[in-house]
């Protein structure tokens, strides 16, 4: 939003004039608003210094713009389009960027909700753009953003599709694409790429087509990472994983399960709709809500039907290493590992912990015109120009091991292996690291120290492990507190001193500890919005090499790693709780306590 400074200055003057807030507290909030580039009103409401009706009344009295409660108003976008030549008066992006919302058109006048009535430059520009006289009304940023969401996304597509499904007996003839053909070979990329138009295509816009489009659209709009379509005896449950937590969004009648699954399989062009007795995999490329996404589809036969799981990979979400917000110490260690001409950099963690995203960020760092960077993946999740990416295909004999052997004859400098799954692959990877290549890969282990013992268990000699491993990262994704509604935790709600120390806080940190807590608002999910990386980073050194070669356990390796400066997963989480980024509850949900001392 433009002219935030002017609005904040005006509001501060109004508050001082009415003596509604302590001068010192106002100064702190004003400084924070200026630093973060947000409206002072948002901070005042979030910290409960003033409520929304009072604030609107004060600003309205000062500027002469009438206030309006948007929650009691339904905006008819179709009606405005009819009076505006079939076009939206303002796009959703423009509305969100400027915190404004068109409400209604009457003749040459357009009523417009605004959060900053003092921004005359913005209002003049909109007046010229719209070609109409403006009648501004006053609301808050929170209310306007919520109303924007309802206005532009309240097409009731899912509800309409559900109603149609309840009333119709669906058959495969309702679905697009004929009978689905023969089962594909699992190529790296599907032949057809679906977009908004493709999702609507097919059997007279059948309920199954509309339902799939509605489910995908809602998942992408809400930033979900996974979609689960789960069949039960009398219903089909649809759940979305948002910020790492599953949330039920739909309960469909049982009779639609086969049609829904078949429609999704047809969209992949590689899955066989006639085969329901064995697992299948496929891929869909879609453009919805203005976002380009790859969707990995997996089917699994269950007792009451076929479960479909879809992993959503937004193509524009790939971040640079600096954007991962790693601890400075972790960033330095990882940078040193990637700058080495040879050795292994490993990322470990459970499924969905962001391992692949971190690896691709590392690839972006090492990728230069002078380097030959190659990957072996199953599947290729992000396509990067300048990197040679190979998709394994076991049906054709192209496994991780065989692809890696071939790749090493391609004069590589850096090799990324999507996942080390077996002894053959790890043996080739270690040999590559020993012969002058930088190898990046992932493993499934609980933490960084146990990665060392896992590699040894896979048949690699301890001496070889100590010689080749440069850096091991263990990663989790923690939920981030919503910046719009989080509030300081009152002292009476704080855990007692012994509990905090048991969790992992140092005694000297407990006395002045300040934590934040979730509240929940229209912009977040139960007080959380987005996730951040929690990383434990082990850098190989002489002390660790001696422990590994002597056959030390993962507990001994962890003890030495912490003594030599490793920040554990629990400690990394606690540091973010102390900064107000997350909560102690989230720390406990994502990490286990350190088994040896503090770090």
XYZ file of C-alpha atoms in Angstrom:
599
model
C 0.000 0.000 0.000
C 1.289 3.441 -0.902
C 1.660 6.306 1.560
C 1.763 4.124 4.679
C 3.961 6.702 6.419
C 1.382 9.454 5.971
C -1.409 7.293 7.365
C 0.649 6.229 10.379
C 1.586 9.835 11.153
C -2.052 10.948 10.962
C -3.229 8.074 13.161
C -0.527 8.720 15.754
C -1.632 12.368 15.946
C -5.276 11.310 16.431
C -4.321 8.947 19.267
C -2.225 11.597 20.999
C -5.009 14.147 20.666
C -7.476 11.786 22.297
C -4.956 10.435 24.847
C -5.931 6.834 24.045
C -2.495 5.219 24.365
C 0.629 5.699 26.419
C 3.198 7.838 24.552
C 6.011 5.342 25.090
C 3.954 2.406 23.816
C 2.851 4.466 20.814
C 6.464 5.306 20.026
C 7.469 1.645 20.101
C 4.569 0.619 17.846
C 5.165 3.510 15.431
C 8.832 2.554 15.123
C 7.904 -1.081 14.511
C 5.317 -0.076 11.882
C 7.896 2.046 10.065
C 10.508 -0.733 10.198
C 8.162 -3.449 8.919
C 6.292 -1.201 6.452
C 2.843 -1.984 7.871
C -0.118 0.084 9.000
C 0.076 1.312 12.592
C -3.620 0.388 12.903
C -2.804 -3.301 12.441
C -0.331 -3.275 15.336
C -2.697 -1.333 17.597
C -5.505 -3.826 17.014
C -3.247 -6.899 17.264
C -1.813 -5.689 20.600
C -5.346 -4.814 21.778
C -4.551 -1.162 22.457
C -7.741 -0.268 20.609
C -10.616 -2.174 18.973
C -11.660 -1.887 15.330
C -14.944 0.039 15.816
C -13.232 2.669 17.993
C -10.363 3.068 15.543
C -12.733 3.381 12.572
C -14.767 5.976 14.442
C -11.715 8.111 15.225
C -10.315 7.988 11.687
C -13.745 8.584 10.155
C -14.299 11.662 12.317
C -10.891 13.029 11.311
C -11.063 12.450 7.545
C -14.814 12.668 6.926
C -15.068 9.253 5.249
C -17.958 7.147 6.623
C -17.074 3.770 8.212
C -18.594 0.488 7.033
C -18.733 -3.010 8.565
C -17.807 -5.214 5.577
C -18.771 -8.385 7.424
C -22.417 -7.351 7.129
C -22.168 -6.716 3.391
C -22.099 -9.134 0.440
C -20.336 -7.787 -2.653
C -21.900 -8.910 -5.949
C -18.988 -9.022 -8.380
C -21.157 -10.258 -11.261
C -23.473 -7.287 -10.857
C -20.553 -4.860 -11.014
C -19.221 -6.629 -14.108
C -22.630 -6.148 -15.765
C -22.402 -2.389 -15.148
C -18.754 -2.291 -16.229
C -18.845 -3.825 -19.686
C -18.393 -7.377 -18.412
C -15.044 -6.579 -16.767
C -14.035 -6.513 -13.109
C -13.650 -2.882 -11.965
C -10.352 -3.814 -10.271
C -8.418 -7.081 -10.321
C -7.857 -9.112 -7.169
C -4.115 -8.325 -7.241
C -4.749 -4.566 -7.415
C -7.248 -4.781 -4.562
C -4.860 -6.728 -2.348
C -1.856 -4.532 -3.160
C -3.722 -1.347 -2.220
C -6.173 -2.710 0.384
C -9.249 -1.467 -1.487
C -12.424 -3.206 -2.642
C -15.115 -2.013 -5.084
C -18.546 -2.432 -3.495
C -21.149 -1.292 -5.993
C -21.614 0.799 -9.137
C -24.440 3.332 -9.413
C -24.399 5.338 -12.627
C -21.057 7.153 -12.842
C -20.231 6.529 -9.176
C -18.336 3.611 -7.665
C -18.385 2.898 -3.950
C -14.942 1.811 -2.730
C -13.853 0.420 0.653
C -10.418 1.766 1.655
C -8.094 1.134 4.575
C -6.086 4.341 4.054
C -8.405 7.296 3.326
C -5.468 9.725 3.448
C -3.811 8.338 0.320
C -5.190 10.919 -2.112
C -2.674 9.951 -4.806
C -3.990 6.383 -4.848
C -7.617 7.555 -4.932
C -6.882 9.951 -7.810
C -5.125 7.210 -9.784
C -8.028 4.796 -9.252
C -10.499 7.488 -10.273
C -8.623 7.950 -13.556
C -8.225 4.188 -14.092
C -11.897 3.463 -13.446
C -13.242 6.505 -15.237
C -15.786 7.072 -12.475
C -16.324 9.253 -9.444
C -15.347 7.482 -6.236
C -17.393 7.270 -3.065
C -14.879 5.957 -0.492
C -15.981 4.213 2.708
C -13.665 3.328 5.573
C -12.741 -0.143 6.764
C -9.698 -1.952 8.180
C -7.024 -3.823 6.263
C -8.054 -7.110 7.922
C -11.704 -6.708 6.976
C -10.891 -5.645 3.409
C -8.539 -8.588 2.784
C -11.142 -10.988 4.145
C -13.841 -9.411 1.940
C -11.519 -9.620 -1.109
C -11.112 -13.335 -0.500
C -14.871 -13.857 -0.223
C -15.630 -11.677 -3.233
C -13.174 -13.177 -5.699
C -13.325 -16.804 -4.516
C -16.913 -17.287 -3.402
C -18.055 -18.929 -6.615
C -19.342 -21.908 -4.611
C -17.783 -24.241 -7.183
C -17.222 -27.043 -4.695
C -20.704 -26.712 -3.241
C -22.341 -26.713 -6.660
C -20.300 -29.721 -7.754
C -21.193 -31.541 -4.562
C -24.889 -30.866 -5.010
C -24.712 -32.118 -8.582
C -22.912 -35.247 -7.429
C -25.514 -35.947 -4.790
C -28.247 -35.835 -7.404
C -26.553 -37.675 -10.266
C -25.516 -41.255 -10.854
C -22.133 -40.761 -12.524
C -20.531 -43.158 -14.984
C -17.180 -43.124 -16.775
C -18.994 -41.679 -19.812
C -19.340 -38.457 -17.864
C -15.576 -38.064 -17.803
C -13.271 -36.453 -20.336
C -10.727 -38.288 -22.414
C -12.460 -41.550 -23.370
C -11.440 -44.799 -21.704
C -7.992 -43.644 -20.610
C -6.059 -45.948 -22.954
C -3.268 -48.261 -21.912
C -1.131 -47.780 -18.851
C 1.842 -45.488 -19.573
C 5.490 -46.145 -19.107
C 6.034 -43.497 -16.422
C 7.886 -40.958 -18.600
C 9.611 -38.003 -16.995
C 6.889 -35.598 -18.089
C 3.328 -36.331 -19.161
C 2.439 -35.699 -22.770
C -0.512 -33.444 -21.966
C -0.428 -30.428 -19.685
C -3.720 -29.424 -18.098
C -4.748 -25.852 -17.433
C -7.975 -24.122 -16.396
C -9.607 -24.822 -19.734
C -8.495 -28.463 -19.733
C -9.909 -29.011 -16.273
C -13.288 -27.765 -17.442
C -13.228 -29.842 -20.625
C -15.142 -33.056 -20.956
C -18.578 -34.642 -20.702
C -20.776 -31.526 -20.673
C -18.923 -30.125 -17.663
C -19.810 -33.190 -15.592
C -19.993 -33.042 -11.791
C -16.757 -35.071 -11.454
C -14.891 -32.592 -13.660
C -16.255 -29.635 -11.719
C -15.498 -31.288 -8.388
C -11.863 -32.030 -9.299
C -11.395 -28.487 -10.546
C -12.944 -27.087 -7.359
C -10.757 -29.271 -5.123
C -7.556 -28.372 -6.999
C -8.447 -24.684 -7.140
C -9.184 -24.513 -3.418
C -5.989 -26.409 -2.535
C -3.757 -24.158 -4.649
C -5.452 -20.974 -3.434
C -4.989 -21.998 0.203
C -1.358 -22.994 -0.288
C -1.867 -26.688 0.477
C 1.079 -29.038 -0.081
C -0.990 -32.240 -0.416
C -4.531 -33.358 -1.259
C -5.859 -36.620 0.200
C -8.994 -38.214 -1.315
C -9.844 -41.099 1.019
C -12.621 -43.678 0.466
C -14.564 -45.108 3.402
C -17.587 -47.379 3.644
C -20.242 -44.665 3.277
C -18.380 -41.529 2.191
C -15.273 -40.070 0.564
C -13.232 -37.694 2.691
C -11.172 -34.887 1.141
C -8.391 -33.405 3.256
C -5.751 -30.735 2.566
C -2.363 -30.508 4.249
C -1.899 -26.820 5.029
C 1.285 -25.734 6.824
C 1.988 -29.369 7.649
C -1.387 -30.125 9.266
C -4.231 -32.061 7.609
C -7.629 -30.365 7.513
C -10.882 -31.939 6.289
C -12.558 -29.738 3.686
C -15.173 -31.965 2.026
C -17.205 -35.090 2.704
C -18.579 -36.542 -0.544
C -21.122 -39.340 -1.122
C -19.578 -42.786 -1.629
C -21.030 -43.215 -5.131
C -18.744 -40.486 -6.580
C -15.492 -42.190 -5.542
C -14.922 -44.153 -8.764
C -15.764 -41.195 -11.015
C -13.514 -38.852 -9.040
C -10.539 -41.233 -9.155
C -11.047 -41.934 -12.863
C -11.172 -38.245 -13.711
C -7.879 -37.613 -11.903
C -6.228 -40.612 -13.601
C -7.341 -39.383 -17.020
C -5.787 -35.987 -16.352
C -2.369 -37.635 -15.825
C -2.387 -39.392 -19.257
C -0.260 -42.192 -17.731
C -2.492 -43.906 -15.156
C -4.846 -46.716 -16.177
C -8.453 -46.044 -15.102
C -9.330 -49.734 -15.499
C -6.653 -50.821 -13.012
C -7.830 -50.406 -9.429
C -6.019 -53.289 -7.752
C -2.433 -51.999 -7.687
C -0.684 -48.686 -6.893
C -0.065 -46.259 -9.740
C 1.775 -42.967 -10.160
C 1.239 -40.048 -12.497
C 1.756 -36.349 -12.940
C -0.389 -33.353 -13.869
C 0.729 -29.871 -14.936
C -1.870 -27.188 -14.269
C -2.246 -23.435 -14.248
C -4.877 -22.330 -11.751
C -5.432 -19.142 -9.801
C -2.599 -17.640 -11.851
C -0.101 -20.207 -10.501
C 1.753 -22.854 -12.480
C 1.942 -26.108 -10.542
C 3.138 -29.658 -11.055
C 1.007 -32.208 -9.214
C 2.357 -35.680 -8.407
C -0.482 -38.192 -8.228
C -0.320 -41.488 -6.343
C -3.089 -44.092 -6.052
C -3.280 -46.863 -3.436
C -5.905 -49.657 -3.230
C -7.663 -49.707 0.160
C -10.451 -51.772 1.739
C -13.250 -49.476 0.530
C -11.803 -48.232 -2.747
C -8.832 -46.361 -4.110
C -7.097 -43.570 -2.217
C -5.638 -40.692 -4.246
C -2.858 -38.499 -2.855
C -1.701 -35.439 -4.808
C 1.490 -33.540 -3.943
C 1.390 -29.928 -5.188
C 4.681 -28.408 -6.349
C 4.358 -24.707 -7.194
C 6.904 -23.927 -9.906
C 7.524 -20.393 -8.670
C 8.335 -21.435 -5.099
C 11.970 -22.447 -5.580
C 14.079 -20.266 -3.310
C 17.673 -19.173 -3.272
C 19.759 -20.384 -0.317
C 19.723 -16.910 1.218
C 15.909 -16.989 1.233
C 15.767 -20.137 3.388
C 16.401 -17.979 6.510
C 18.905 -20.425 7.952
C 20.803 -19.654 11.140
C 23.953 -17.669 10.190
C 26.170 -20.484 11.522
C 24.262 -23.098 9.488
C 24.412 -20.946 6.357
C 28.195 -20.598 6.694
C 28.694 -24.348 7.205
C 26.497 -25.220 4.225
C 28.279 -22.655 2.052
C 31.645 -24.180 2.938
C 30.371 -27.666 2.109
C 29.048 -26.532 -1.278
C 32.256 -24.686 -2.137
C 34.296 -27.871 -1.707
C 35.336 -29.450 -5.047
C 34.524 -32.950 -3.781
C 32.732 -34.813 -1.010
C 29.093 -35.296 0.012
C 26.451 -32.867 1.247
C 23.449 -34.796 2.587
C 20.003 -33.567 3.608
C 17.881 -35.805 5.810
C 14.414 -35.779 7.294
C 10.947 -37.338 6.948
C 8.729 -37.069 3.873
C 7.453 -33.515 3.405
C 10.200 -31.864 5.454
C 11.477 -29.723 2.585
C 14.586 -31.778 1.730
C 14.151 -31.430 -2.034
C 13.558 -27.683 -1.820
C 16.774 -27.269 0.177
C 18.720 -29.419 -2.312
C 17.459 -27.417 -5.285
C 18.400 -24.195 -3.490
C 21.902 -25.644 -3.074
C 21.973 -26.506 -6.793
C 21.104 -22.920 -7.684
C 24.108 -21.856 -5.605
C 26.636 -24.178 -7.299
C 25.161 -23.772 -10.802
C 27.481 -21.710 -13.015
C 28.279 -21.746 -16.761
C 31.674 -23.246 -15.890
C 30.204 -26.206 -13.968
C 28.610 -29.388 -15.349
C 25.761 -29.992 -12.884
C 23.730 -33.215 -13.226
C 20.833 -34.782 -11.323
C 19.238 -38.236 -11.066
C 15.699 -37.949 -9.663
C 12.433 -39.828 -9.219
C 10.611 -37.728 -10.249
C 12.155 -34.456 -11.433
C 10.373 -32.039 -9.098
C 11.684 -28.672 -10.318
C 12.990 -28.051 -13.815
C 16.061 -25.797 -13.820
C 17.610 -24.511 -17.044
C 21.366 -25.004 -17.031
C 21.184 -28.317 -15.135
C 21.098 -31.758 -16.791
C 18.247 -33.620 -15.119
C 17.614 -37.363 -15.513
C 14.342 -39.030 -14.521
C 14.712 -42.677 -13.448
C 12.422 -45.255 -15.011
C 12.764 -48.721 -13.409
C 10.377 -50.250 -15.996
C 12.999 -49.534 -18.637
C 15.932 -50.522 -16.431
C 16.910 -46.942 -15.616
C 17.417 -47.099 -11.842
C 19.252 -44.658 -9.589
C 22.353 -46.859 -9.735
C 22.388 -47.391 -13.521
C 21.629 -43.719 -14.217
C 24.384 -42.674 -11.820
C 26.928 -44.953 -13.519
C 26.070 -43.452 -16.894
C 26.115 -39.947 -15.515
C 29.656 -40.358 -14.140
C 30.811 -40.933 -17.722
C 29.354 -37.525 -18.668
C 32.251 -35.515 -17.158
C 30.221 -34.117 -14.204
C 31.432 -31.591 -11.636
C 28.412 -31.748 -9.322
C 25.949 -34.631 -9.003
C 22.581 -34.497 -7.228
C 20.912 -37.826 -6.392
C 17.237 -37.400 -5.549
C 17.348 -40.063 -2.821
C 19.801 -42.734 -1.675
C 17.644 -45.833 -1.248
C 19.950 -48.854 -1.473
C 23.501 -50.107 -1.011
C 24.369 -49.980 -4.707
C 23.462 -46.294 -4.984
C 25.375 -45.272 -1.853
C 28.457 -47.180 -3.006
C 28.513 -45.356 -6.351
C 27.862 -42.012 -4.613
C 30.771 -42.522 -2.209
C 33.104 -43.508 -5.061
C 32.038 -40.404 -6.969
C 32.768 -38.226 -3.932
C 36.203 -39.875 -3.566
C 37.127 -39.253 -7.198
C 36.727 -35.487 -7.358
C 32.953 -34.886 -7.560
C 30.634 -32.935 -5.290
C 27.643 -35.161 -4.488
C 24.340 -33.863 -3.088
C 21.605 -36.224 -1.938
C 18.886 -37.035 0.608
C 18.371 -39.840 3.120
C 15.571 -40.762 5.480
C 16.967 -40.552 9.025
C 15.805 -38.804 12.187
C 18.745 -36.447 12.682
C 22.178 -35.533 11.361
C 24.357 -37.810 13.589
C 22.274 -40.923 12.846
C 22.861 -40.315 9.110
C 26.496 -41.336 9.630
C 25.587 -44.650 11.270
C 22.866 -45.230 8.637
C 25.457 -45.018 5.825
C 27.739 -47.424 7.712
C 24.795 -49.821 8.172
C 24.291 -49.716 4.386
C 27.728 -51.296 3.957
C 30.139 -48.365 3.640
C 33.379 -48.598 5.631
C 33.647 -46.016 8.465
C 36.920 -44.715 6.998
C 35.207 -44.046 3.667
C 32.317 -42.241 5.411
C 34.716 -40.055 7.407
C 36.637 -39.219 4.229
C 33.703 -38.345 1.969
C 30.970 -36.692 4.057
C 31.384 -32.902 4.269
C 28.071 -31.735 5.731
C 24.832 -33.371 6.930
C 21.652 -31.322 7.365
C 18.654 -32.673 9.268
C 15.520 -30.679 8.487
C 11.965 -30.152 9.674
C 9.338 -27.571 8.739
C 7.790 -25.630 11.631
C 4.613 -23.580 11.455
C 5.129 -19.826 11.499
C 2.945 -17.603 13.692
C 0.682 -15.249 11.755
C 2.247 -11.788 11.888
C -1.178 -10.138 11.718
C -2.664 -11.621 14.882
C 0.078 -13.081 17.109
C 0.260 -11.473 20.564
C 2.699 -11.664 23.500
C 1.961 -14.494 25.899
C 0.824 -13.117 29.296
C 3.068 -14.038 32.227
C 0.280 -15.990 33.894
C 0.066 -18.274 30.835
C 3.816 -18.914 30.611
C 5.048 -22.419 31.574
C 6.918 -22.547 34.872
C 10.703 -22.256 35.037
C 11.389 -25.985 35.462
C 9.221 -26.858 32.474
C 10.978 -24.328 30.247
C 14.398 -25.644 31.272
C 13.230 -29.210 30.681
C 12.060 -28.202 27.191
C 15.576 -26.970 26.426
C 15.836 -23.289 27.306
C 19.032 -22.332 29.121
C 18.578 -21.191 32.766
C 19.886 -17.704 31.960
C 17.300 -17.370 29.153
C 14.258 -18.264 31.247
C 14.153 -15.224 33.557
C 13.594 -12.654 30.785
C 11.931 -14.998 28.310
C 9.209 -13.466 26.119
C 7.076 -15.766 23.996
C 4.291 -15.169 21.490
C 1.036 -17.061 21.161
C -1.408 -17.669 18.274
C -4.794 -15.945 18.143
C -6.326 -16.652 14.753
C -7.721 -14.243 12.159
C -9.151 -14.203 8.645
C -5.677 -14.295 7.111
C -4.372 -17.451 8.790
C -5.220 -20.954 10.020
C -5.671 -21.043 13.801
C -2.979 -18.428 14.332
C -0.369 -19.927 11.971
C 0.511 -18.900 8.427
C 3.350 -20.430 6.424
C 6.287 -22.559 7.507
C 10.013 -22.126 8.075
C 12.990 -24.497 7.971
C 14.334 -25.938 11.247
C 17.822 -27.198 10.465
C 20.437 -29.195 12.375
C 23.798 -28.968 10.613
C 26.726 -31.344 11.242
C 30.062 -30.333 9.716
C 32.754 -33.004 9.534
C 35.904 -32.285 11.567
C 38.886 -34.239 12.926
C 37.200 -35.106 16.236
C 34.180 -36.521 14.450
C 36.358 -38.461 12.026
C 38.138 -40.157 14.940
C 34.809 -41.129 16.563
C 33.443 -42.479 13.254
C 36.567 -44.483 12.394
C 36.653 -45.974 15.912
C 33.077 -47.220 15.458
C 31.304 -44.695 17.701
C 27.498 -44.780 18.033
C 25.199 -41.999 16.847
C 24.879 -40.857 20.506
C 28.659 -40.416 20.725
C 28.706 -38.659 17.347
C 25.924 -36.305 18.517
C 27.794 -35.513 21.737
C 30.989 -34.578 19.888
C 29.058 -32.640 17.218
C 27.275 -30.520 19.856
C 30.546 -29.979 21.739
C 32.112 -28.696 18.516
C 29.286 -26.243 17.812
C 26.376 -28.058 16.140
C 22.979 -26.419 16.726
C 20.490 -29.243 17.314
C 16.969 -29.376 15.870
C 15.476 -28.654 19.303
C 17.814 -25.702 19.893
C 17.133 -24.259 16.422
C 13.388 -24.466 17.150
C 13.764 -22.785 20.549
C 15.751 -19.920 19.013
C 12.838 -19.274 16.656
C 10.370 -19.416 19.561
C 12.467 -16.804 21.389
C 12.311 -14.582 18.288
C 8.506 -14.820 18.208
C 8.457 -16.793 14.951
C 6.794 -19.902 16.424
C 5.495 -21.326 19.691
C 6.801 -23.772 22.277
C 3.922 -26.108 21.363
C 5.159 -26.199 17.775
C 8.717 -26.830 19.004
C 7.533 -29.867 20.975
C 5.468 -31.109 18.016
C 8.392 -31.031 15.596
C 11.474 -31.974 17.645
C 12.674 -34.248 20.436
C 14.838 -33.153 23.345
C 18.609 -33.248 23.116
C 19.926 -36.470 24.551
C 23.252 -34.988 25.541
C 23.739 -31.743 27.381
C 23.067 -28.366 25.903
C 24.717 -26.718 22.990
